[in-house]
């Protein structure tokens, strides 16, 4: 399982294999950039 971060206001595009790491990175990005909204997309390998 891969978790992809996408931001609505910048070019943030990171991938994680652990949801907790993805969630922490998203929270940190939003805390550092209060007007940004990060979405965590879940994908499975084909």
XYZ file of N, CA and C in Angstrom:
138
model
N 0.843 -1.168 0.000
C 0.000 0.000 0.000
C 0.894 1.238 0.000
N 0.548 2.200 -0.823
C 1.277 3.459 -0.898
C 0.325 4.598 -0.582
N 0.834 5.581 0.150
C 0.054 6.759 0.514
C 0.725 7.977 -0.109
N -0.015 8.654 -0.974
C 0.494 9.790 -1.726
C -0.070 11.073 -1.136
N 0.806 12.039 -0.857
C 0.357 13.339 -0.364
C 0.238 14.305 -1.515
N -0.867 15.036 -1.527
C -1.091 16.085 -2.523
C -1.589 17.327 -1.807
N -1.064 18.464 -2.178
C -1.457 19.731 -1.566
C -2.238 20.563 -2.570
N -3.262 21.270 -2.065
C -4.095 22.081 -2.953
C -3.446 23.413 -3.329
N -2.371 23.802 -2.674
C -1.789 25.126 -2.898
C -0.355 25.114 -3.402
N 0.298 23.963 -3.386
C 1.697 23.920 -3.822
C 1.974 22.580 -4.506
N 3.233 22.359 -4.810
C 3.610 21.164 -5.569
C 4.029 19.998 -4.679
N 3.608 20.006 -3.406
C 3.912 18.889 -2.515
C 3.427 17.594 -3.166
N 4.328 16.650 -3.312
C 3.997 15.359 -3.918
C 4.951 14.329 -3.334
N 4.538 13.724 -2.218
C 5.378 12.757 -1.527
C 4.643 11.434 -1.414
N 5.403 10.354 -1.356
C 4.827 9.017 -1.206
C 5.403 8.350 0.034
N 4.549 7.599 0.735
C 4.942 6.880 1.942
C 4.348 5.479 1.884
N 4.993 4.537 2.553
C 4.439 3.189 2.648
C 3.744 2.979 3.986
N 3.916 3.911 4.914
C 3.297 3.818 6.231
C 2.323 4.979 6.419
N 1.068 4.682 6.757
C 0.055 5.710 6.908
C 0.421 6.714 7.998
N 0.979 6.233 9.111
C 1.339 7.136 10.204
C 2.380 8.167 9.752
N 3.344 7.744 8.951
C 4.348 8.680 8.421
C 3.701 9.684 7.472
N 2.790 9.216 6.630
C 2.090 10.106 5.703
C 1.246 11.127 6.467
N 0.567 10.664 7.484
C -0.276 11.546 8.282
C 0.566 12.601 9.003
N 1.703 12.201 9.540
C 2.591 13.142 10.223
C 3.118 14.193 9.250
N 3.525 13.768 8.065
C 4.037 14.704 7.065
C 2.947 15.677 6.617
N 1.724 15.173 6.450
C 0.602 16.038 6.067
C 0.310 17.051 7.163
N 0.282 16.609 8.397
C 0.017 17.503 9.524
C 1.099 18.573 9.652
N 2.338 18.161 9.480
C 3.450 19.108 9.564
C 3.365 20.147 8.453
N 3.063 19.700 7.239
C 2.953 20.632 6.109
C 1.826 21.637 6.350
N 0.690 21.163 6.831
C -0.432 22.066 7.103
C -0.122 23.020 8.249
N 0.607 22.563 9.249
C 0.983 23.434 10.370
C 1.959 24.519 9.911
N 2.875 24.155 9.027
C 3.845 25.116 8.504
C 3.230 26.064 7.482
N 2.134 25.650 6.858
C 1.473 26.423 5.796
C -0.031 26.442 6.071
N -0.494 27.333 6.931
C -1.889 27.300 7.404
C -2.962 27.401 6.313
N -2.633 27.916 5.141
C -3.642 28.024 4.086
C -3.636 26.818 3.147
N -2.795 25.834 3.421
C -2.694 24.645 2.566
C -3.539 23.513 3.132
N -4.084 22.700 2.221
C -4.865 21.531 2.602
C -4.246 20.328 1.915
N -3.823 19.333 2.713
C -3.156 18.151 2.169
C -4.126 16.977 2.172
N -4.160 16.268 1.068
C -4.974 15.057 0.917
C -4.041 13.857 0.878
N -4.416 12.802 1.590
C -3.657 11.547 1.553
C -4.428 10.571 0.667
N -3.821 10.191 -0.442
C -4.433 9.262 -1.388
C -3.834 7.884 -1.173
N -4.680 6.896 -1.076
C -4.249 5.518 -0.849
C -4.283 4.769 -2.178
N -3.191 4.089 -2.493
C -3.180 3.309 -3.740
C -2.516 1.965 -3.495
N -2.966 0.998 -4.262
C -2.405 -0.353 -4.192
C -1.633 -0.621 -5.469
N -0.555 -1.384 -5.362
C 0.197 -1.723 -6.568
C -0.666 -2.524 -7.536
N -0.448 -2.292 -8.810
C -1.228 -2.995 -9.842
C -0.815 -4.434 -9.965
